[in-house]
mmCIF file of C-alpha atoms in Angstrom:
data_model
loop_
_atom_site.group_PDB
_atom_site.id
_atom_site.type_symbol
_atom_site.label_atom_id
_atom_site.label_comp_id
_atom_site.label_asym_id
_atom_site.label_seq_id
_atom_site.Cartn_x
_atom_site.Cartn_y
_atom_site.Cartn_z
ATOM 1 C CA MET I 1 -9.322 14.022 17.404
ATOM 2 C CA ARG I 2 -8.186 10.412 17.738
ATOM 3 C CA GLU I 3 -8.992 9.631 14.096
ATOM 4 C CA LEU I 4 -7.231 12.774 12.877
ATOM 5 C CA THR I 5 -4.161 11.977 14.950
ATOM 6 C CA LEU I 6 -4.207 8.394 13.672
ATOM 7 C CA GLU I 7 -4.304 9.604 10.074
ATOM 8 C CA GLN I 8 -1.478 12.077 10.691
ATOM 9 C CA MET I 9 0.729 9.439 12.314
ATOM 10 C CA ARG I 10 -0.021 6.828 9.673
ATOM 11 C CA ASN I 11 0.804 9.257 6.866
ATOM 12 C CA ALA I 12 3.992 10.363 8.608
ATOM 13 C CA ILE I 13 5.205 6.750 8.776
ATOM 14 C CA ILE I 14 4.168 5.909 5.213
ATOM 15 C CA ASP I 15 5.779 9.107 3.857
ATOM 16 C CA GLY I 16 9.014 8.353 5.692
ATOM 17 C CA HIS I 17 8.878 11.280 8.136
ATOM 18 C CA PHE I 18 9.407 8.666 10.841
ATOM 19 C CA LYS I 19 12.062 6.150 9.806
ATOM 20 C CA PRO I 20 12.133 2.382 10.447
ATOM 21 C CA ASN I 21 13.280 1.578 14.002
ATOM 22 C CA GLU I 22 12.938 5.241 15.050
ATOM 23 C CA ARG I 23 11.698 5.607 18.616
ATOM 24 C CA LEU I 24 8.260 7.116 19.053
ATOM 25 C CA VAL I 25 8.447 9.029 22.319
ATOM 26 C CA GLU I 26 4.996 9.735 23.738
ATOM 27 C CA ARG I 27 5.962 13.094 25.266
ATOM 28 C CA ASP I 28 7.415 14.362 21.989
ATOM 29 C CA LEU I 29 4.420 13.133 19.983
ATOM 30 C CA CYS I 30 2.030 14.893 22.367
ATOM 31 C CA GLU I 31 3.864 18.168 21.778
ATOM 32 C CA GLN I 32 4.106 17.716 18.011
ATOM 33 C CA LEU I 33 0.478 16.667 17.533
ATOM 34 C CA GLY I 34 -1.098 18.799 20.275
ATOM 35 C CA VAL I 35 -3.012 15.915 21.829
ATOM 36 C CA SER I 36 -3.089 14.082 25.145
ATOM 37 C CA ARG I 37 -0.909 11.128 26.056
ATOM 38 C CA THR I 38 -4.040 8.971 26.169
ATOM 39 C CA ILE I 39 -4.767 9.669 22.501
ATOM 40 C CA VAL I 40 -1.135 9.068 21.536
ATOM 41 C CA ARG I 41 -1.148 5.706 23.290
ATOM 42 C CA GLU I 42 -4.393 4.673 21.608
ATOM 43 C CA VAL I 43 -3.019 5.686 18.209
ATOM 44 C CA LEU I 44 0.223 3.796 18.752
ATOM 45 C CA ARG I 45 -1.689 0.659 19.738
ATOM 46 C CA HIS I 46 -3.822 0.944 16.605
ATOM 47 C CA LEU I 47 -0.763 1.432 14.391
ATOM 48 C CA GLU I 48 0.810 -1.602 16.037
ATOM 49 C CA SER I 49 -2.225 -3.646 14.980
ATOM 50 C CA GLU I 50 -1.651 -2.389 11.403
ATOM 51 C CA GLY I 51 1.975 -3.474 11.478
ATOM 52 C CA LEU I 52 3.389 0.063 11.324
ATOM 53 C CA VAL I 53 4.564 0.268 14.937
ATOM 54 C CA ALA I 54 6.404 -2.310 17.027
ATOM 55 C CA THR I 55 6.799 -2.289 20.793
ATOM 56 C CA GLY I 56 10.166 -3.363 22.151
ATOM 57 C CA LEU I 57 10.787 -4.590 25.679
ATOM 58 C CA THR I 58 13.367 -1.917 26.429
ATOM 59 C CA ARG I 59 13.021 0.871 23.851
ATOM 60 C CA GLY I 60 9.255 1.260 23.870
ATOM 61 C CA PRO I 61 7.308 1.862 20.633
ATOM 62 C CA VAL I 62 9.321 2.252 17.432
ATOM 63 C CA VAL I 63 8.454 2.476 13.749
ATOM 64 C CA ALA I 64 8.156 -1.103 12.543
ATOM 65 C CA GLN I 65 10.608 -2.261 9.934
ATOM 66 C CA THR I 66 9.126 -4.276 7.059
ATOM 67 C CA THR I 67 11.649 -6.973 6.289
ATOM 68 C CA THR I 68 12.253 -8.227 2.782
ATOM 69 C CA LYS I 69 10.817 -11.602 3.764
ATOM 70 C CA GLN I 70 7.620 -10.009 5.094
ATOM 71 C CA ALA I 71 7.263 -7.847 1.992
ATOM 72 C CA MET I 72 7.622 -10.843 -0.319
ATOM 73 C CA GLN I 73 4.864 -12.640 1.583
ATOM 74 C CA ILE I 74 2.600 -9.612 1.197
ATOM 75 C CA TYR I 75 3.239 -9.470 -2.541
ATOM 76 C CA GLU I 76 2.675 -13.207 -2.867
ATOM 77 C CA ILE I 77 -0.721 -12.889 -1.184
ATOM 78 C CA ARG I 78 -1.595 -9.896 -3.335
ATOM 79 C CA GLY I 79 -0.566 -11.676 -6.521
ATOM 80 C CA VAL I 80 -2.890 -14.609 -5.919
ATOM 81 C CA LEU I 81 -5.867 -12.580 -4.706
ATOM 82 C CA GLU I 82 -5.603 -9.811 -7.311
ATOM 83 C CA GLY I 83 -5.048 -12.312 -10.099
ATOM 84 C CA LEU I 84 -8.193 -14.221 -9.165
ATOM 85 C CA ALA I 85 -10.147 -10.971 -8.824
ATOM 86 C CA ALA I 86 -9.028 -9.789 -12.263
ATOM 87 C CA LYS I 87 -10.048 -13.114 -13.792
ATOM 88 C CA ALA I 88 -13.465 -12.958 -12.130
ATOM 89 C CA CYS I 89 -13.973 -9.417 -13.420
ATOM 90 C CA ALA I 90 -13.230 -10.579 -16.982
ATOM 91 C CA GLU I 91 -15.828 -13.290 -16.601
ATOM 92 C CA GLY I 92 -18.470 -10.956 -15.157
ATOM 93 C CA ASP I 93 -19.927 -7.567 -16.147
ATOM 94 C CA ARG I 94 -16.648 -6.739 -17.828
ATOM 95 C CA GLU I 95 -17.655 -3.596 -19.735
ATOM 96 C CA ALA I 96 -18.873 -1.771 -16.637
ATOM 97 C CA ILE I 97 -15.949 -2.926 -14.538
ATOM 98 C CA ALA I 98 -13.370 -2.081 -17.222
ATOM 99 C CA GLY I 99 -14.893 1.366 -17.674
ATOM 100 C CA ALA I 100 -14.692 2.126 -13.953
ATOM 101 C CA LEU I 101 -11.122 0.847 -13.727
ATOM 102 C CA GLN I 102 -10.088 2.855 -16.791
ATOM 103 C CA ALA I 103 -11.412 6.058 -15.253
ATOM 104 C CA VAL I 104 -9.321 5.472 -12.139
ATOM 105 C CA LEU I 105 -6.266 4.544 -14.201
ATOM 106 C CA ASP I 106 -6.595 7.816 -16.109
ATOM 107 C CA ARG I 107 -6.513 9.658 -12.780
ATOM 108 C CA ILE I 108 -3.397 7.705 -11.773
ATOM 109 C CA LEU I 109 -1.702 8.846 -14.970
ATOM 110 C CA ALA I 110 -2.771 12.427 -14.272
ATOM 111 C CA GLY I 111 -1.325 12.165 -10.754
ATOM 112 C CA TYR I 112 1.991 10.967 -12.122
ATOM 113 C CA ALA I 113 2.009 13.750 -14.732
ATOM 114 C CA LYS I 114 1.521 16.362 -12.006
ATOM 115 C CA ARG I 115 3.939 14.541 -9.667
ATOM 116 C CA LYS I 116 1.226 14.299 -7.032
ATOM 117 C CA MET I 117 2.241 11.027 -5.377
ATOM 118 C CA ASP I 118 -0.476 11.297 -2.735
ATOM 119 C CA ALA I 119 -3.052 11.275 -5.543
ATOM 120 C CA VAL I 120 -1.319 8.311 -7.193
ATOM 121 C CA LEU I 121 -1.471 6.379 -3.916
ATOM 122 C CA LYS I 122 -5.108 7.252 -3.341
ATOM 123 C CA GLU I 123 -6.242 6.332 -6.857
ATOM 124 C CA THR I 124 -4.182 3.137 -6.916
ATOM 125 C CA ALA I 125 -5.940 2.000 -3.751
ATOM 126 C CA GLU I 126 -9.258 2.840 -5.423
ATOM 127 C CA PHE I 127 -8.294 0.806 -8.512
ATOM 128 C CA TYR I 128 -7.901 -2.326 -6.418
ATOM 129 C CA ARG I 129 -11.009 -1.636 -4.364
ATOM 130 C CA LEU I 130 -13.006 -1.537 -7.597
ATOM 131 C CA LEU I 131 -11.254 -4.656 -8.872
ATOM 132 C CA PHE I 132 -12.286 -6.699 -5.835
ATOM 133 C CA ALA I 133 -15.756 -5.131 -5.753
ATOM 134 C CA GLY I 134 -16.279 -5.984 -9.426
ATOM 135 C CA ALA I 135 -15.183 -9.546 -8.772
ATOM 136 C CA GLU I 136 -17.469 -9.707 -5.712
ATOM 137 C CA HIS I 137 -14.549 -11.176 -3.779
ATOM 138 C CA ASP I 138 -15.535 -9.714 -0.419
ATOM 139 C CA VAL I 139 -13.554 -12.144 1.742
ATOM 140 C CA ALA I 140 -10.405 -11.607 -0.337
ATOM 141 C CA TRP I 141 -10.836 -7.850 -0.011
ATOM 142 C CA ASP I 142 -11.087 -8.203 3.778
ATOM 143 C CA ILE I 143 -7.722 -9.975 3.736
ATOM 144 C CA VAL I 144 -6.197 -7.211 1.603
ATOM 145 C CA CYS I 145 -7.647 -4.549 3.910
ATOM 146 C CA SER I 146 -5.936 -6.184 6.895
ATOM 147 C CA LEU I 147 -2.646 -5.495 5.088
ATOM 148 C CA THR I 148 -3.590 -2.053 3.750
ATOM 149 C CA ALA I 149 -1.187 0.011 5.849
ATOM 150 C CA ARG I 150 1.804 -2.155 4.986
ATOM 151 C CA ILE I 151 0.776 -2.377 1.329
ATOM 152 C CA THR I 152 0.506 1.411 1.147
ATOM 153 C CA ARG I 153 3.905 1.794 2.785
ATOM 154 C CA LEU I 154 5.508 -0.507 0.211
ATOM 155 C CA ARG I 155 3.608 1.154 -2.634
ATOM 156 C CA ALA I 156 4.790 4.586 -1.491
ATOM 157 C CA MET I 157 8.341 3.325 -2.106
ATOM 158 C CA THR I 158 7.821 1.571 -5.421
ATOM 159 C CA ILE I 159 5.791 4.269 -7.204
ATOM 160 C CA ARG I 160 8.729 6.673 -6.831
ATOM 161 C CA SER I 161 11.273 4.329 -8.435
ATOM 162 C CA PRO I 162 12.688 5.400 -11.837
ATOM 163 C CA GLY I 163 10.429 4.487 -14.749
ATOM 164 C CA ARG I 164 7.539 3.365 -12.547
ATOM 165 C CA SER I 165 5.352 6.247 -13.703
ATOM 166 C CA GLU I 166 5.275 4.663 -17.172
ATOM 167 C CA GLU I 167 5.693 0.966 -16.396
ATOM 168 C CA GLY I 168 3.148 0.747 -13.589
ATOM 169 C CA PRO I 169 0.175 2.254 -15.452
ATOM 170 C CA ALA I 170 1.111 0.290 -18.591
ATOM 171 C CA GLN I 171 0.946 -2.949 -16.620
ATOM 172 C CA MET I 172 -2.375 -1.941 -15.079
ATOM 173 C CA GLN I 173 -3.658 -1.054 -18.539
ATOM 174 C CA ARG I 174 -3.034 -4.650 -19.605
ATOM 175 C CA ILE I 175 -5.221 -5.811 -16.731
ATOM 176 C CA VAL I 176 -8.025 -3.471 -17.795
ATOM 177 C CA ASP I 177 -7.725 -4.457 -21.470
ATOM 178 C CA ALA I 178 -7.881 -8.169 -20.653
ATOM 179 C CA ILE I 179 -10.952 -7.622 -18.480
ATOM 180 C CA ARG I 180 -12.669 -5.611 -21.220
ATOM 181 C CA ALA I 181 -11.891 -8.369 -23.748
ATOM 182 C CA GLY I 182 -13.316 -11.013 -21.422
ATOM 183 C CA LYS I 183 -10.014 -12.901 -21.304
ATOM 184 C CA GLY I 184 -9.894 -14.220 -17.768
ATOM 185 C CA ASP I 185 -6.593 -16.066 -18.005
ATOM 186 C CA GLU I 186 -4.877 -13.041 -19.555
ATOM 187 C CA ALA I 187 -6.293 -10.787 -16.838
ATOM 188 C CA TYR I 188 -4.953 -13.176 -14.192
ATOM 189 C CA GLN I 189 -1.518 -13.279 -15.804
ATOM 190 C CA ALA I 190 -1.414 -9.487 -16.240
ATOM 191 C CA ALA I 191 -2.216 -8.979 -12.559
ATOM 192 C CA GLN I 192 0.431 -11.530 -11.577
ATOM 193 C CA ALA I 193 3.031 -9.866 -13.812
ATOM 194 C CA HIS I 194 2.261 -6.440 -12.363
ATOM 195 C CA ILE I 195 2.695 -7.678 -8.809
ATOM 196 C CA GLY I 196 5.819 -9.604 -9.740
ATOM 197 C CA ILE I 197 7.549 -6.491 -11.032
ATOM 198 C CA ALA I 198 6.453 -4.412 -8.033
ATOM 199 C CA SER I 199 7.745 -7.171 -5.775
ATOM 200 C CA SER I 200 11.163 -7.089 -7.464
ATOM 201 C CA ILE I 201 11.371 -3.311 -7.072
ATOM 202 C CA ALA I 202 10.414 -3.507 -3.397
ATOM 203 C CA ARG I 203 12.977 -6.240 -2.759
ATOM 204 C CA ARG I 204 15.737 -4.128 -4.271
ATOM 205 C CA LEU I 205 14.761 -0.997 -2.343
ATOM 206 C CA LEU I 206 14.438 -2.832 0.968
ATOM 207 C CA GLU I 207 17.777 -4.568 0.522
ATOM 208 C CA GLU I 208 19.441 -1.251 -0.343
ATOM 209 C CA ALA I 209 17.882 0.378 2.723
ATOM 210 C CA ALA I 210 19.043 -2.491 4.931
ATOM 211 C CA GLY I 211 22.554 -2.116 3.533
ATOM 212 C CA ASP I 212 22.552 1.617 4.246
ATOM 213 C CA ARG I 213 21.578 0.894 7.859
ATOM 214 C CA GLY I 214 24.267 -1.763 8.148
ATOM 215 C CA ILE I 215 21.774 -4.556 8.781
#
């Protein structure tokens, strides 16, 4: 029950059902989710460790707001780690890795075509899991996993931006093609370029949201 409630709450925050800085009242959550206050408190503590919930001194738990500065740090970390992973994949068993990545990328395209954003999010996460697994960069993947919830929240915004359904997969295709060709430097640069564009989109969206809230 705790894990199910955690998943429901996490998805509700990522999907925007609960807005940044919105109060998360335990009594209301118990009624909405049909669980005890003990479970709600445990879930909120876990989400706080993921960076999705913040606890104020006076207001209690609220949905954490990812600032532009925090987001840019996350993208900077991703750019370095994913670039190095892509390069390592190109210098390893590139045919097998490229084939696995291509299969996932095809499913991402199918998700976009059917406008199933949950599928796009799921398969995009799988693309990067395979990238780090193929590179055998286990420590780097652990770092990425510690940021997973916040990365997914940012990705849920950027994948819905105009033109991203074509641009995003095209950029990822360049990563796959460079890996298949065994061109490590090109794979690194393609991964960096992909993250750079996503970072720019996220910056714009976060700044617009901050302006709408009068921050």
